[in-house]
Amino acid sequence: RHVGSGATGVEVAARFVGYVPATANTPDTPETELICTAPCEVADPLLLDEMVAVDAGRTQPVWLTMFVPPDAPAGEWRGSVTVSADGAKSEVPIALVVHPVTLPEERNLWVTNWVNLHNFASFYGTELCSDRFWQVVEAYARNMGAHRQNTILCPNELIHIYQESDGKLSFDYSDYDRWLGIFDRAGCARLIEGGHLGRRGEGKWETP
């Protein structure tokens, strides 16, 4: 959740760290290259829950995200985080080092993350291109833009193809344009990554 800002103007947000169950490791990977051996749980998502229940003997991480404004003075800033559970409280000291560097608004490192339309829809219990679907896409676009992503994959499934009665094909780009517009407004579409046209063979990296 959003915690607030201190005297430095630094915005702080706190999120509980969630875990993803891993039932199998990547095949043919040496154990020395594995973070953990499946079955195991891997820390990954930052949750939006205000509170979480923690079993006895289990550690629950909390991730602090700090947004440093461009005019924040360089130096080391110290503070503390108060942790409470069942009426008990404890203060944990923290330190933030602000370096004398300002990131330019222009982003020259091309960053992309592939996305899956069907996973968007199924995870949030909605249908492709429904009102709820587009709300989810808007939220993801804002988050990706805040983290300086500037390249967006535009899946071909958003282009609807129809065969007319005379046999000619017509193409409806309205959903494609809507998708691209959402990410463009969020600052994520300086480069457009086209959808894939070719596929690999079954279980192989080579394309015959």
PDB file of C-alpha atoms in Angstrom:
ATOM      1  CA  ARG A   1       0.000   0.000   0.000  1.00  0.00           C
ATOM      2  CA  HIS A   2       1.028   3.637  -0.311  1.00  0.00           C
ATOM      3  CA  VAL A   3       2.803   4.784   2.831  1.00  0.00           C
ATOM      4  CA  GLY A   4       3.476   8.415   2.050  1.00  0.00           C
ATOM      5  CA  SER A   5       6.418  10.747   1.624  1.00  0.00           C
ATOM      6  CA  GLY A   6       9.019  12.007   4.039  1.00  0.00           C
ATOM      7  CA  ALA A   7      10.973  15.229   4.297  1.00  0.00           C
ATOM      8  CA  THR A   8      12.936  14.299   1.170  1.00  0.00           C
ATOM      9  CA  GLY A   9       9.783  14.076  -0.957  1.00  0.00           C
ATOM     10  CA  VAL A  10      10.489  10.380  -1.572  1.00  0.00           C
ATOM     11  CA  GLU A  11       7.271   8.428  -2.126  1.00  0.00           C
ATOM     12  CA  VAL A  12       7.192   5.071  -0.369  1.00  0.00           C
ATOM     13  CA  ALA A  13       4.920   2.111  -1.106  1.00  0.00           C
ATOM     14  CA  ALA A  14       4.906  -1.162   0.827  1.00  0.00           C
ATOM     15  CA  ARG A  15       3.830  -4.510  -0.613  1.00  0.00           C
ATOM     16  CA  PHE A  16       3.797  -8.010   0.835  1.00  0.00           C
ATOM     17  CA  VAL A  17       5.806 -10.461  -1.280  1.00  0.00           C
ATOM     18  CA  GLY A  18       3.817 -13.421  -2.626  1.00  0.00           C
ATOM     19  CA  TYR A  19       5.040 -16.871  -3.582  1.00  0.00           C
ATOM     20  CA  VAL A  20       4.527 -18.951  -6.727  1.00  0.00           C
ATOM     21  CA  PRO A  21       4.590 -22.763  -6.378  1.00  0.00           C
ATOM     22  CA  ALA A  22       7.101 -24.456  -8.685  1.00  0.00           C
ATOM     23  CA  THR A  23       6.211 -28.109  -9.297  1.00  0.00           C
ATOM     24  CA  ALA A  24       9.150 -28.869 -11.607  1.00  0.00           C
ATOM     25  CA  ASN A  25      12.512 -27.406 -12.504  1.00  0.00           C
ATOM     26  CA  THR A  26      13.651 -26.517 -16.009  1.00  0.00           C
ATOM     27  CA  PRO A  27      14.762 -29.791 -17.704  1.00  0.00           C
ATOM     28  CA  ASP A  28      18.462 -30.571 -18.118  1.00  0.00           C
ATOM     29  CA  THR A  29      19.560 -27.768 -15.771  1.00  0.00           C
ATOM     30  CA  PRO A  30      22.505 -28.432 -13.427  1.00  0.00           C
ATOM     31  CA  GLU A  31      21.563 -28.178  -9.757  1.00  0.00           C
ATOM     32  CA  THR A  32      24.267 -25.535  -9.287  1.00  0.00           C
ATOM     33  CA  GLU A  33      22.238 -23.217 -11.534  1.00  0.00           C
ATOM     34  CA  LEU A  34      18.926 -23.706  -9.697  1.00  0.00           C
ATOM     35  CA  ILE A  35      17.669 -21.226  -7.119  1.00  0.00           C
ATOM     36  CA  CYS A  36      15.798 -24.055  -5.420  1.00  0.00           C
ATOM     37  CA  THR A  37      14.820 -27.647  -6.148  1.00  0.00           C
ATOM     38  CA  ALA A  38      11.160 -28.308  -6.949  1.00  0.00           C
ATOM     39  CA  PRO A  39       8.699 -28.716  -5.438  1.00  0.00           C
ATOM     40  CA  CYS A  40       9.254 -25.327  -3.846  1.00  0.00           C
ATOM     41  CA  GLU A  41       7.835 -21.828  -3.576  1.00  0.00           C
ATOM     42  CA  VAL A  42       9.498 -18.914  -5.362  1.00  0.00           C
ATOM     43  CA  ALA A  43       9.069 -15.319  -4.231  1.00  0.00           C
ATOM     44  CA  ASP A  44       7.746 -13.259  -7.139  1.00  0.00           C
ATOM     45  CA  PRO A  45       4.565 -11.103  -7.086  1.00  0.00           C
ATOM     46  CA  LEU A  46       4.106  -7.968  -4.998  1.00  0.00           C
ATOM     47  CA  LEU A  47       0.638  -8.313  -3.468  1.00  0.00           C
ATOM     48  CA  LEU A  48      -1.967  -5.593  -3.032  1.00  0.00           C
ATOM     49  CA  ASP A  49      -3.326  -7.120   0.206  1.00  0.00           C
ATOM     50  CA  GLU A  50      -3.405  -4.736   3.175  1.00  0.00           C
ATOM     51  CA  MET A  51      -2.783  -7.640   5.583  1.00  0.00           C
ATOM     52  CA  VAL A  52      -1.599 -11.244   5.305  1.00  0.00           C
ATOM     53  CA  ALA A  53      -1.791 -14.160   7.729  1.00  0.00           C
ATOM     54  CA  VAL A  54       1.609 -15.671   8.548  1.00  0.00           C
ATOM     55  CA  ASP A  55       1.980 -19.153  10.015  1.00  0.00           C
ATOM     56  CA  ALA A  56       4.268 -19.667  12.988  1.00  0.00           C
ATOM     57  CA  GLY A  57       7.878 -20.250  11.966  1.00  0.00           C
ATOM     58  CA  ARG A  58       7.383 -18.750   8.500  1.00  0.00           C
ATOM     59  CA  THR A  59       9.043 -15.579   7.206  1.00  0.00           C
ATOM     60  CA  GLN A  60       6.964 -13.017   5.324  1.00  0.00           C
ATOM     61  CA  PRO A  61       8.988 -10.458   3.328  1.00  0.00           C
ATOM     62  CA  VAL A  62       7.788  -6.908   2.710  1.00  0.00           C
ATOM     63  CA  TRP A  63       9.035  -4.995  -0.327  1.00  0.00           C
ATOM     64  CA  LEU A  64       9.439  -1.216  -0.097  1.00  0.00           C
ATOM     65  CA  THR A  65       9.344   0.750  -3.348  1.00  0.00           C
ATOM     66  CA  MET A  66      10.744   4.267  -3.120  1.00  0.00           C
ATOM     67  CA  PHE A  67      10.147   6.823  -5.862  1.00  0.00           C
ATOM     68  CA  VAL A  68      12.883   9.444  -5.652  1.00  0.00           C
ATOM     69  CA  PRO A  69      11.972  12.799  -7.287  1.00  0.00           C
ATOM     70  CA  PRO A  70      14.563  14.351  -9.635  1.00  0.00           C
ATOM     71  CA  ASP A  71      15.223  17.257  -7.248  1.00  0.00           C
ATOM     72  CA  ALA A  72      15.847  15.083  -4.162  1.00  0.00           C
ATOM     73  CA  PRO A  73      19.215  16.022  -2.600  1.00  0.00           C
ATOM     74  CA  ALA A  74      21.910  13.359  -2.802  1.00  0.00           C
ATOM     75  CA  GLY A  75      22.984  11.628   0.385  1.00  0.00           C
ATOM     76  CA  GLU A  76      22.001   8.926   2.819  1.00  0.00           C
ATOM     77  CA  TRP A  77      18.594   9.194   4.413  1.00  0.00           C
ATOM     78  CA  ARG A  78      17.646   7.147   7.439  1.00  0.00           C
ATOM     79  CA  GLY A  79      14.288   6.212   8.860  1.00  0.00           C
ATOM     80  CA  SER A  80      12.405   3.275  10.257  1.00  0.00           C
ATOM     81  CA  VAL A  81       9.552   0.950   9.435  1.00  0.00           C
ATOM     82  CA  THR A  82       7.061  -0.099  12.099  1.00  0.00           C
ATOM     83  CA  VAL A  83       5.939  -3.730  11.888  1.00  0.00           C
ATOM     84  CA  SER A  84       2.874  -4.790  13.884  1.00  0.00           C
ATOM     85  CA  ALA A  85       1.241  -8.164  14.499  1.00  0.00           C
ATOM     86  CA  ASP A  86      -1.367  -9.165  17.083  1.00  0.00           C
ATOM     87  CA  GLY A  87      -0.902  -5.913  18.971  1.00  0.00           C
ATOM     88  CA  ALA A  88       2.903  -6.178  19.156  1.00  0.00           C
ATOM     89  CA  LYS A  89       5.056  -3.608  17.360  1.00  0.00           C
ATOM     90  CA  SER A  90       8.686  -3.467  16.326  1.00  0.00           C
ATOM     91  CA  GLU A  91      10.701  -0.769  14.546  1.00  0.00           C
ATOM     92  CA  VAL A  92      13.127  -1.760  11.811  1.00  0.00           C
ATOM     93  CA  PRO A  93      15.764   0.829  10.795  1.00  0.00           C
ATOM     94  CA  ILE A  94      16.180   1.445   7.052  1.00  0.00           C
ATOM     95  CA  ALA A  95      18.561   3.566   4.994  1.00  0.00           C
ATOM     96  CA  LEU A  96      18.127   5.047   1.505  1.00  0.00           C
ATOM     97  CA  VAL A  97      21.118   6.212  -0.523  1.00  0.00           C
ATOM     98  CA  VAL A  98      20.256   8.873  -3.109  1.00  0.00           C
ATOM     99  CA  HIS A  99      23.010   9.152  -5.718  1.00  0.00           C
ATOM    100  CA  PRO A 100      23.772  12.452  -7.507  1.00  0.00           C
ATOM    101  CA  VAL A 101      22.254  11.144 -10.748  1.00  0.00           C
ATOM    102  CA  THR A 102      19.067  12.160 -12.521  1.00  0.00           C
ATOM    103  CA  LEU A 103      17.541   9.714 -14.979  1.00  0.00           C
ATOM    104  CA  PRO A 104      16.515  11.513 -18.169  1.00  0.00           C
ATOM    105  CA  GLU A 105      12.905  11.339 -19.241  1.00  0.00           C
ATOM    106  CA  GLU A 106      14.059  10.031 -22.632  1.00  0.00           C
ATOM    107  CA  ARG A 107      14.507   6.272 -22.501  1.00  0.00           C
ATOM    108  CA  ASN A 108      17.170   4.832 -24.773  1.00  0.00           C
ATOM    109  CA  LEU A 109      17.392   1.314 -23.356  1.00  0.00           C
ATOM    110  CA  TRP A 110      14.774  -0.749 -25.173  1.00  0.00           C
ATOM    111  CA  VAL A 111      12.817  -2.848 -22.664  1.00  0.00           C
ATOM    112  CA  THR A 112      10.025  -5.300 -23.502  1.00  0.00           C
ATOM    113  CA  ASN A 113       8.034  -7.911 -21.617  1.00  0.00           C
ATOM    114  CA  TRP A 114       5.920 -10.355 -23.567  1.00  0.00           C
ATOM    115  CA  VAL A 115       2.276 -10.521 -22.570  1.00  0.00           C
ATOM    116  CA  ASN A 116      -0.470 -13.074 -23.116  1.00  0.00           C
ATOM    117  CA  LEU A 117      -4.012 -11.896 -23.811  1.00  0.00           C
ATOM    118  CA  HIS A 118      -5.617 -15.140 -22.683  1.00  0.00           C
ATOM    119  CA  ASN A 119      -3.755 -15.085 -19.365  1.00  0.00           C
ATOM    120  CA  PHE A 120      -4.982 -11.534 -18.767  1.00  0.00           C
ATOM    121  CA  ALA A 121      -8.553 -12.656 -19.346  1.00  0.00           C
ATOM    122  CA  SER A 122      -8.476 -16.000 -17.477  1.00  0.00           C
ATOM    123  CA  PHE A 123      -6.632 -14.700 -14.387  1.00  0.00           C
ATOM    124  CA  TYR A 124      -9.164 -11.909 -13.891  1.00  0.00           C
ATOM    125  CA  GLY A 125     -12.183 -14.029 -14.838  1.00  0.00           C
ATOM    126  CA  THR A 126     -13.227 -12.065 -17.887  1.00  0.00           C
ATOM    127  CA  GLU A 127     -13.488 -12.354 -21.669  1.00  0.00           C
ATOM    128  CA  LEU A 128     -11.112 -11.046 -24.308  1.00  0.00           C
ATOM    129  CA  CYS A 129     -11.841  -7.431 -25.289  1.00  0.00           C
ATOM    130  CA  SER A 130     -14.630  -7.020 -22.716  1.00  0.00           C
ATOM    131  CA  ASP A 131     -14.892  -3.822 -20.663  1.00  0.00           C
ATOM    132  CA  ARG A 132     -13.232  -5.578 -17.704  1.00  0.00           C
ATOM    133  CA  PHE A 133     -10.443  -6.856 -19.961  1.00  0.00           C
ATOM    134  CA  TRP A 134      -9.597  -3.335 -21.103  1.00  0.00           C
ATOM    135  CA  GLN A 135      -9.598  -2.110 -17.488  1.00  0.00           C
ATOM    136  CA  VAL A 136      -6.994  -4.785 -16.679  1.00  0.00           C
ATOM    137  CA  VAL A 137      -4.899  -3.785 -19.702  1.00  0.00           C
ATOM    138  CA  GLU A 138      -5.011  -0.121 -18.645  1.00  0.00           C
ATOM    139  CA  ALA A 139      -3.750  -1.027 -15.155  1.00  0.00           C
ATOM    140  CA  TYR A 140      -0.899  -3.118 -16.541  1.00  0.00           C
ATOM    141  CA  ALA A 141       0.059  -0.375 -19.000  1.00  0.00           C
ATOM    142  CA  ARG A 142       0.298   2.215 -16.216  1.00  0.00           C
ATOM    143  CA  ASN A 143       2.495  -0.110 -14.168  1.00  0.00           C
ATOM    144  CA  MET A 144       4.758  -0.919 -17.117  1.00  0.00           C
ATOM    145  CA  GLY A 145       5.074   2.764 -17.998  1.00  0.00           C
ATOM    146  CA  ALA A 146       6.011   3.615 -14.404  1.00  0.00           C
ATOM    147  CA  HIS A 147       8.869   1.105 -14.700  1.00  0.00           C
ATOM    148  CA  ARG A 148      10.162   2.641 -17.943  1.00  0.00           C
ATOM    149  CA  GLN A 149       9.110  -0.070 -20.365  1.00  0.00           C
ATOM    150  CA  ASN A 150       9.088   1.448 -23.843  1.00  0.00           C
ATOM    151  CA  THR A 151       8.420  -1.462 -26.234  1.00  0.00           C
ATOM    152  CA  ILE A 152       5.078  -3.266 -26.438  1.00  0.00           C
ATOM    153  CA  LEU A 153       4.175  -6.571 -28.062  1.00  0.00           C
ATOM    154  CA  CYS A 154       1.021  -6.267 -30.171  1.00  0.00           C
ATOM    155  CA  PRO A 155      -0.499  -9.768 -30.528  1.00  0.00           C
ATOM    156  CA  ASN A 156      -1.914 -10.720 -33.925  1.00  0.00           C
ATOM    157  CA  GLU A 157      -5.046 -12.088 -32.226  1.00  0.00           C
ATOM    158  CA  LEU A 158      -6.250  -8.492 -31.884  1.00  0.00           C
ATOM    159  CA  ILE A 159      -6.548  -8.267 -35.667  1.00  0.00           C
ATOM    160  CA  HIS A 160      -9.900  -9.821 -36.629  1.00  0.00           C
ATOM    161  CA  ILE A 161      -9.934 -11.332 -40.138  1.00  0.00           C
ATOM    162  CA  TYR A 162     -13.140 -12.015 -42.071  1.00  0.00           C
ATOM    163  CA  GLN A 163     -13.807 -13.584 -45.453  1.00  0.00           C
ATOM    164  CA  GLU A 164     -16.439 -11.696 -47.432  1.00  0.00           C
ATOM    165  CA  SER A 165     -19.017 -13.323 -49.678  1.00  0.00           C
ATOM    166  CA  ASP A 166     -16.862 -12.580 -52.739  1.00  0.00           C
ATOM    167  CA  GLY A 167     -13.946 -14.471 -51.174  1.00  0.00           C
ATOM    168  CA  LYS A 168     -11.913 -11.364 -50.337  1.00  0.00           C
ATOM    169  CA  LEU A 169     -10.473 -10.864 -46.838  1.00  0.00           C
ATOM    170  CA  SER A 170     -11.196  -7.869 -44.654  1.00  0.00           C
ATOM    171  CA  PHE A 171      -9.235  -6.870 -41.564  1.00  0.00           C
ATOM    172  CA  ASP A 172     -10.638  -5.188 -38.445  1.00  0.00           C
ATOM    173  CA  TYR A 173      -7.885  -3.369 -36.525  1.00  0.00           C
ATOM    174  CA  SER A 174     -10.138  -1.655 -33.953  1.00  0.00           C
ATOM    175  CA  ASP A 175      -9.046  -3.811 -30.983  1.00  0.00           C
ATOM    176  CA  TYR A 176      -5.431  -3.711 -32.177  1.00  0.00           C
ATOM    177  CA  ASP A 177      -5.584   0.093 -32.304  1.00  0.00           C
ATOM    178  CA  ARG A 178      -7.202   0.251 -28.873  1.00  0.00           C
ATOM    179  CA  TRP A 179      -4.472  -1.954 -27.373  1.00  0.00           C
ATOM    180  CA  LEU A 180      -1.718   0.109 -28.943  1.00  0.00           C
ATOM    181  CA  GLY A 181      -3.350   3.395 -27.886  1.00  0.00           C
ATOM    182  CA  ILE A 182      -3.507   2.304 -24.242  1.00  0.00           C
ATOM    183  CA  PHE A 183       0.201   1.496 -24.116  1.00  0.00           C
ATOM    184  CA  ASP A 184       1.126   4.533 -26.174  1.00  0.00           C
ATOM    185  CA  ARG A 185      -0.591   6.866 -23.685  1.00  0.00           C
ATOM    186  CA  ALA A 186       1.259   5.078 -20.857  1.00  0.00           C
ATOM    187  CA  GLY A 187       4.596   5.725 -22.599  1.00  0.00           C
ATOM    188  CA  CYS A 188       5.230   2.053 -23.377  1.00  0.00           C
ATOM    189  CA  ALA A 189       5.009   2.119 -27.173  1.00  0.00           C
ATOM    190  CA  ARG A 190       8.038   3.953 -28.515  1.00  0.00           C
ATOM    191  CA  LEU A 191       8.719   0.699 -30.355  1.00  0.00           C
ATOM    192  CA  ILE A 192       6.015  -1.727 -31.498  1.00  0.00           C
ATOM    193  CA  GLU A 193       6.949  -5.402 -31.397  1.00  0.00           C
ATOM    194  CA  GLY A 194       4.908  -7.230 -34.004  1.00  0.00           C
ATOM    195  CA  GLY A 195       3.147 -10.495 -33.266  1.00  0.00           C
ATOM    196  CA  HIS A 196       4.788 -13.758 -34.271  1.00  0.00           C
ATOM    197  CA  LEU A 197       4.064 -15.181 -37.715  1.00  0.00           C
ATOM    198  CA  GLY A 198       6.221 -18.311 -37.627  1.00  0.00           C
ATOM    199  CA  ARG A 199       6.231 -21.085 -35.043  1.00  0.00           C
ATOM    200  CA  ARG A 200       8.856 -23.576 -33.902  1.00  0.00           C
ATOM    201  CA  GLY A 201       8.412 -27.306 -34.326  1.00  0.00           C
ATOM    202  CA  GLU A 202       6.878 -29.347 -31.535  1.00  0.00           C
ATOM    203  CA  GLY A 203       9.258 -29.231 -28.576  1.00  0.00           C
ATOM    204  CA  LYS A 204      12.153 -27.952 -30.654  1.00  0.00           C
ATOM    205  CA  TRP A 205      14.047 -24.679 -30.959  1.00  0.00           C
ATOM    206  CA  GLU A 206      14.660 -25.063 -34.682  1.00  0.00           C
ATOM    207  CA  THR A 207      12.156 -24.122 -37.359  1.00  0.00           C
ATOM    208  CA  PRO A 208      12.157 -26.604 -40.273  1.00  0.00           C
TER     209      PRO A 208
END
